[in-house]
Amino acid sequence: MKAARDYSPKIDPLRDHCPVRAAIDVLSGRWKPSILWELKAEARRYSDLQGALPGISAQALTLQLRQLESDGIVLRTVYAEIPARVEYSLTDHGRSLSQVMDELERWGARHLEREGKQACICR
Amino acid sequence: MKAARDYSPKIDPLRDHCPVRAAIDVLSGRWKPSILWELKAEARRYSDLQGALPGISAQALTLQLRQLESDGIVLRTVYAEIPARVEYSLTDHGRSLSQVMDELERWGARHLEREGKQACICR
DNA sequence: CGGAATCCTATTTGATACTG
DNA sequence: CAGTATCAAATAGGATTCCG
């Protein structure tokens, strides 16, 4: 596995000081809200996540998980079994995102409604 | 000026139904949080914004404003004067973002702190 | 003043195939 | 099972120049 810093965001002076952008950057990613949703209740295995996210490729899933890991949001636990088992769970820091996610969901639902689109739960 | 739909996000079935992603997509953009910050208190002219956002190019500013406009967040008002004057302000929908921004700012500040980075107000 | 047009680069995302 | 490697495509963002 590559080093965690290989998945850190690139340098950007604005992001390094703006809390709002810092938060958005953590959540920005094709599958990140869905992954966080899946991990909200309990730890999940790699293959669980792949099954729960129709259309995601192995590479995409790995990348998003590594980025979330590098941001301290998810914890990767490898069990020394054969075949290997790897579980992903939320860290305390990751769980602290739930309020933010709730606000985003509320506002986003209103936004979709304005556009005449049907809002449903992230899956 | 081009049509508003030219600045709409591309098709993505997941975004079209996930409120969280919808909200994030509206706020995702190199300068959007800063622009919203600038417009929070009062309407600003194009050149005001350019001056308030060091490093932004004319094209980038135009693009971000058009996207925010197409999302119903900002209102563009052209005054028939010579030379032309254009003001940008928040719509009601845009003002309704403030709670979300506050949550993002709170969480983002904690996140930056964890990383040993100094948080400051978006500018 | 407030942009638009063009060109270019960087980053993100996806598809496919392969492996300890 | 849980990835990695490689390639290709799409998207975002910036630089420069020009215009009504």
CSV table of C-alpha atoms (C1' of nucleotides) in Angstrom, one decimal:
chain,number,residue,atom,x,y,z
A,1,MET,CA,0.0,0.0,0.0
A,2,LYS,CA,1.2,3.5,-0.8
A,3,ALA,CA,1.8,6.1,1.9
A,4,ALA,CA,-1.1,8.1,3.2
A,5,ARG,CA,0.3,11.4,2.0
A,6,ASP,CA,0.1,10.2,-1.6
A,7,TYR,CA,-3.7,10.6,-1.2
A,8,SER,CA,-3.6,14.0,0.4
A,9,PRO,CA,-4.9,17.0,-1.5
A,10,LYS,CA,-2.5,19.1,-3.4
A,11,ILE,CA,-1.2,22.4,-2.1
A,12,ASP,CA,-3.6,25.3,-2.2
A,13,PRO,CA,-3.1,28.4,0.0
A,14,LEU,CA,-6.7,29.2,0.1
A,15,ARG,CA,-7.8,25.8,1.2
A,16,ASP,CA,-5.2,25.6,3.8
A,17,HIS,CA,-6.8,28.4,5.7
A,18,CYS,CA,-10.5,28.5,4.8
A,19,PRO,CA,-12.5,26.2,7.0
A,20,VAL,CA,-15.4,26.1,4.6
A,21,ARG,CA,-13.3,24.9,1.7
A,22,ALA,CA,-11.5,22.5,4.0
A,23,ALA,CA,-14.8,20.8,4.8
A,24,ILE,CA,-16.0,20.8,1.3
A,25,ASP,CA,-12.8,19.3,0.0
A,26,VAL,CA,-13.1,16.4,2.5
A,27,LEU,CA,-16.6,15.6,1.2
A,28,SER,CA,-15.9,16.3,-2.5
A,29,GLY,CA,-15.6,13.1,-4.4
A,30,ARG,CA,-17.8,11.1,-6.6
A,31,TRP,CA,-18.7,8.5,-4.0
A,32,LYS,CA,-17.7,10.0,-0.6
A,33,PRO,CA,-21.2,10.9,0.6
A,34,SER,CA,-22.4,7.5,-0.3
A,35,ILE,CA,-19.5,5.8,1.4
A,36,LEU,CA,-20.0,7.8,4.6
A,37,TRP,CA,-23.7,6.9,4.5
A,38,GLU,CA,-22.8,3.2,4.3
A,39,LEU,CA,-20.4,3.5,7.1
A,40,LYS,CA,-22.6,5.6,9.3
A,41,ALA,CA,-24.2,2.7,11.1
A,42,GLU,CA,-21.5,0.0,11.2
A,43,ALA,CA,-18.1,-1.1,9.8
A,44,ARG,CA,-18.2,-2.5,6.3
A,45,ARG,CA,-15.9,-4.7,4.3
A,46,TYR,CA,-14.5,-3.7,1.0
A,47,SER,CA,-16.7,-6.0,-0.9
A,48,ASP,CA,-19.8,-4.9,1.1
A,49,LEU,CA,-19.1,-1.4,-0.1
A,50,GLN,CA,-18.6,-2.4,-3.6
A,51,GLY,CA,-21.9,-4.2,-3.6
A,52,ALA,CA,-23.7,-1.3,-1.9
A,53,LEU,CA,-22.4,1.2,-4.5
A,54,PRO,CA,-23.6,0.1,-7.9
A,55,GLY,CA,-21.4,1.3,-10.6
A,56,ILE,CA,-18.2,1.9,-8.6
A,57,SER,CA,-15.0,0.3,-9.8
A,58,ALA,CA,-12.5,-1.3,-7.5
A,59,GLN,CA,-10.0,1.5,-8.3
A,60,ALA,CA,-12.5,4.2,-7.6
A,61,LEU,CA,-13.5,2.6,-4.3
A,62,THR,CA,-9.9,2.2,-3.2
A,63,LEU,CA,-9.1,5.8,-4.1
A,64,GLN,CA,-12.0,7.3,-2.3
A,65,LEU,CA,-11.3,5.2,0.8
A,66,ARG,CA,-7.7,6.1,0.9
A,67,GLN,CA,-8.5,9.8,0.6
A,68,LEU,CA,-11.0,9.6,3.5
A,69,GLU,CA,-8.4,7.7,5.4
A,70,SER,CA,-5.8,10.3,4.8
A,71,ASP,CA,-8.2,12.9,6.0
A,72,GLY,CA,-8.8,11.0,9.2
A,73,ILE,CA,-12.4,10.2,8.5
A,74,VAL,CA,-12.3,6.5,8.1
A,75,LEU,CA,-10.3,3.8,9.7
A,76,ARG,CA,-8.9,0.8,7.8
A,77,THR,CA,-8.6,-2.4,9.8
A,78,VAL,CA,-6.9,-5.5,8.3
A,79,TYR,CA,-7.6,-8.8,9.9
A,80,ALA,CA,-4.9,-11.4,9.6
A,81,GLU,CA,-7.0,-14.1,8.2
A,82,ILE,CA,-6.9,-16.1,5.0
A,83,PRO,CA,-8.4,-14.9,2.8
A,84,ALA,CA,-7.7,-11.4,4.1
A,85,ARG,CA,-10.5,-9.4,5.6
A,86,VAL,CA,-10.4,-5.6,5.6
A,87,GLU,CA,-13.0,-3.5,7.4
A,88,TYR,CA,-13.6,0.2,7.1
A,89,SER,CA,-15.2,2.2,9.8
A,90,LEU,CA,-15.7,5.8,10.8
A,91,THR,CA,-13.3,7.4,13.2
A,92,ASP,CA,-14.6,9.8,15.9
A,93,HIS,CA,-13.6,12.6,13.6
A,94,GLY,CA,-15.6,11.0,10.8
A,95,ARG,CA,-18.6,10.6,13.1
A,96,SER,CA,-18.4,14.3,13.9
A,97,LEU,CA,-19.3,15.0,10.3
A,98,SER,CA,-22.9,13.8,10.8
A,99,GLN,CA,-24.2,17.3,11.8
A,100,VAL,CA,-22.6,18.8,8.7
A,101,MET,CA,-24.1,16.0,6.5
A,102,ASP,CA,-27.5,16.6,8.0
A,103,GLU,CA,-27.4,20.3,7.2
A,104,LEU,CA,-26.2,19.5,3.7
A,105,GLU,CA,-29.0,17.0,3.3
A,106,ARG,CA,-31.7,19.5,4.4
A,107,TRP,CA,-30.5,22.3,2.2
A,108,GLY,CA,-29.8,19.9,-0.7
A,109,ALA,CA,-33.3,18.5,-0.5
A,110,ARG,CA,-34.8,22.0,-0.7
A,111,HIS,CA,-32.5,22.8,-3.6
A,112,LEU,CA,-33.5,19.7,-5.6
A,113,GLU,CA,-37.1,20.5,-4.9
A,114,ARG,CA,-36.6,23.9,-6.4
A,115,GLU,CA,-35.4,22.3,-9.5
A,116,GLY,CA,-38.3,19.9,-9.6
A,117,LYS,CA,-36.1,16.9,-9.0
A,118,GLN,CA,-37.0,14.1,-6.7
A,119,ALA,CA,-34.8,13.8,-3.6
A,120,CYS,CA,-34.1,10.5,-2.1
A,121,ILE,CA,-31.7,9.1,0.4
A,122,CYS,CA,-28.0,8.8,-0.7
A,123,ARG,CA,-27.4,5.3,-1.9
B,1,MET,CA,-24.1,36.1,-22.8
B,2,LYS,CA,-24.6,32.4,-23.1
B,3,ALA,CA,-27.7,30.5,-21.8
B,4,ALA,CA,-27.9,29.6,-18.2
B,5,ARG,CA,-28.1,25.9,-18.9
B,6,ASP,CA,-24.6,26.0,-20.4
B,7,TYR,CA,-23.3,26.5,-16.9
B,8,SER,CA,-25.4,23.7,-15.3
B,9,PRO,CA,-23.6,20.7,-14.0
B,10,LYS,CA,-23.3,17.7,-16.3
B,11,ILE,CA,-25.7,14.7,-16.0
B,12,ASP,CA,-25.1,12.4,-13.0
B,13,PRO,CA,-27.9,10.1,-11.9
B,14,LEU,CA,-26.5,10.0,-8.4
B,15,ARG,CA,-26.3,13.8,-8.0
B,16,ASP,CA,-29.8,14.2,-9.3
B,17,HIS,CA,-31.2,12.4,-6.3
B,18,CYS,CA,-28.8,12.7,-3.5
B,19,PRO,CA,-29.4,15.9,-1.5
B,20,VAL,CA,-26.0,15.9,0.1
B,21,ARG,CA,-24.2,15.7,-3.2
B,22,ALA,CA,-26.5,18.3,-4.7
B,23,ALA,CA,-25.5,20.7,-1.9
B,24,ILE,CA,-21.8,19.9,-2.2
B,25,ASP,CA,-21.9,20.4,-5.9
B,26,VAL,CA,-23.4,23.9,-5.6
B,27,LEU,CA,-20.6,24.9,-3.2
B,28,SER,CA,-17.7,23.1,-5.0
B,29,GLY,CA,-15.7,25.5,-7.0
B,30,ARG,CA,-12.3,27.1,-6.5
B,31,TRP,CA,-13.8,30.5,-5.5
B,32,LYS,CA,-17.4,29.8,-4.6
B,33,PRO,CA,-17.1,30.0,-0.8
B,34,SER,CA,-15.1,33.2,-1.0
B,35,ILE,CA,-17.6,34.7,-3.4
B,36,LEU,CA,-20.5,33.8,-1.2
B,37,TRP,CA,-18.6,35.3,1.7
B,38,GLU,CA,-18.2,38.6,-0.2
B,39,LEU,CA,-21.8,38.7,-1.1
B,40,LYS,CA,-23.1,37.8,2.3
B,41,ALA,CA,-23.4,41.4,3.6
B,42,GLU,CA,-24.2,43.3,0.4
B,43,ALA,CA,-24.3,43.4,-3.4
B,44,ARG,CA,-21.0,43.8,-5.1
B,45,ARG,CA,-19.8,44.8,-8.5
B,46,TYR,CA,-17.8,42.6,-10.8
B,47,SER,CA,-14.7,44.7,-10.2
B,48,ASP,CA,-15.3,44.7,-6.5
B,49,LEU,CA,-15.2,41.0,-6.4
B,50,GLN,CA,-12.2,40.8,-8.6
B,51,GLY,CA,-10.4,43.1,-6.2
B,52,ALA,CA,-11.6,41.2,-3.1
B,53,LEU,CA,-10.3,37.8,-4.5
B,54,PRO,CA,-6.6,38.2,-5.1
B,55,GLY,CA,-5.4,35.8,-7.8
B,56,ILE,CA,-8.8,35.2,-9.5
B,57,SER,CA,-8.8,35.8,-13.3
B,58,ALA,CA,-11.7,37.5,-15.1
B,59,GLN,CA,-12.7,34.2,-16.7
B,60,ALA,CA,-12.7,32.3,-13.5
B,61,LEU,CA,-14.8,34.9,-11.8
B,62,THR,CA,-17.3,35.0,-14.7
B,63,LEU,CA,-17.5,31.2,-14.7
B,64,GLN,CA,-18.1,30.8,-11.0
B,65,LEU,CA,-20.7,33.6,-11.0
B,66,ARG,CA,-22.5,32.0,-13.9
B,67,GLN,CA,-22.6,28.7,-12.2
B,68,LEU,CA,-23.9,30.2,-9.0
B,69,GLU,CA,-26.5,32.1,-11.0
B,70,SER,CA,-27.6,29.0,-12.8
B,71,ASP,CA,-28.0,27.3,-9.4
B,72,GLY,CA,-30.2,30.1,-8.3
B,73,ILE,CA,-27.8,31.3,-5.6
B,74,VAL,CA,-26.8,34.7,-7.0
B,75,LEU,CA,-28.7,37.3,-8.9
B,76,ARG,CA,-27.1,39.3,-11.7
B,77,THR,CA,-28.4,42.9,-12.2
B,78,VAL,CA,-27.3,45.0,-15.1
B,79,TYR,CA,-27.8,48.8,-14.7
B,80,ALA,CA,-28.3,50.6,-18.0
B,81,GLU,CA,-25.6,53.1,-17.4
B,82,ILE,CA,-22.5,54.1,-19.4
B,83,PRO,CA,-20.1,52.6,-18.6
B,84,ALA,CA,-22.2,49.5,-17.8
B,85,ARG,CA,-22.6,48.5,-14.1
B,86,VAL,CA,-23.3,45.0,-13.1
B,87,GLU,CA,-24.1,44.0,-9.5
B,88,TYR,CA,-24.2,40.6,-8.0
B,89,SER,CA,-26.3,39.8,-4.9
B,90,LEU,CA,-27.6,36.7,-3.1
B,91,THR,CA,-31.0,35.4,-3.8
B,92,ASP,CA,-33.2,34.2,-1.0
B,93,HIS,CA,-32.2,30.7,-1.9
B,94,GLY,CA,-28.6,31.9,-1.7
B,95,ARG,CA,-29.1,33.4,1.7
B,96,SER,CA,-30.6,30.2,2.9
B,97,LEU,CA,-27.2,28.6,2.5
B,98,SER,CA,-25.8,30.5,5.6
B,99,GLN,CA,-26.7,27.8,8.1
B,100,VAL,CA,-25.0,25.2,5.9
B,101,MET,CA,-21.9,27.4,5.5
B,102,ASP,CA,-21.8,27.9,9.3
B,103,GLU,CA,-21.8,24.2,9.9
B,104,LEU,CA,-19.1,23.7,7.3
B,105,GLU,CA,-17.0,26.4,8.8
B,106,ARG,CA,-17.3,25.0,12.3
B,107,TRP,CA,-16.4,21.5,11.2
B,108,GLY,CA,-13.7,22.7,8.9
B,109,ALA,CA,-12.1,24.7,11.6
B,110,ARG,CA,-11.8,21.6,13.8
B,111,HIS,CA,-10.5,19.7,10.8
B,112,LEU,CA,-7.8,22.2,10.1
B,113,GLU,CA,-6.9,22.3,13.8
B,114,ARG,CA,-6.4,18.5,13.8
B,115,GLU,CA,-3.9,19.0,10.9
B,116,GLY,CA,-2.1,21.7,12.8
B,117,LYS,CA,-3.1,24.3,10.3
B,118,GLN,CA,-4.2,27.8,11.1
B,119,ALA,CA,-7.8,28.5,10.3
B,120,CYS,CA,-8.8,32.0,9.3
B,121,ILE,CA,-11.9,33.5,7.7
B,122,CYS,CA,-12.4,32.9,4.0
B,123,ARG,CA,-10.9,35.6,2.0
C,1,DC,C1',-16.4,48.0,-17.3
C,2,DG,C1',-17.5,43.5,-17.8
C,3,DG,C1',-16.9,40.3,-20.0
C,4,DA,C1',-16.0,36.3,-24.4
C,5,DA,C1',-12.8,33.3,-27.2
C,6,DT,C1',-9.1,30.4,-27.4
C,7,DC,C1',-5.6,27.5,-25.8
C,8,DC,C1',-3.5,24.8,-22.4
C,9,DT,C1',-2.6,22.0,-18.2
C,10,DA,C1',-3.9,19.6,-14.0
C,11,DT,C1',-7.0,16.7,-11.7
C,12,DT,C1',-10.7,13.4,-11.6
C,13,DT,C1',-12.9,9.5,-13.1
C,14,DG,C1',-13.7,5.3,-15.6
C,15,DA,C1',-12.5,0.8,-18.1
C,16,DT,C1',-9.8,-3.1,-18.3
C,17,DA,C1',-6.6,-6.4,-16.9
C,18,DC,C1',-3.8,-8.6,-13.5
C,19,DT,C1',-2.1,-10.3,-8.6
C,20,DG,C1',-0.6,-11.7,-3.5
D,1,DC,C1',-10.7,-11.0,-1.0
D,2,DA,C1',-8.8,-6.8,-1.7
D,3,DG,C1',-6.6,-4.7,-4.0
D,4,DT,C1',-2.7,-2.6,-8.0
D,5,DA,C1',-1.2,-1.1,-12.8
D,6,DT,C1',-2.1,1.0,-17.0
D,7,DC,C1',-4.5,3.6,-20.2
D,8,DA,C1',-8.0,6.7,-21.8
D,9,DA,C1',-11.7,10.1,-21.3
D,10,DA,C1',-13.9,13.8,-19.1
D,11,DT,C1',-13.9,17.9,-16.3
D,12,DA,C1',-12.0,21.9,-13.9
D,13,DG,C1',-9.2,25.6,-13.7
D,14,DG,C1',-5.7,29.0,-15.4
D,15,DA,C1',-3.2,32.3,-18.9
D,16,DT,C1',-3.6,35.2,-22.6
D,17,DT,C1',-5.8,38.0,-25.8
D,18,DC,C1',-9.5,40.5,-27.7
D,19,DC,C1',-14.2,43.2,-27.7
D,20,DG,C1',-18.7,46.2,-27.3
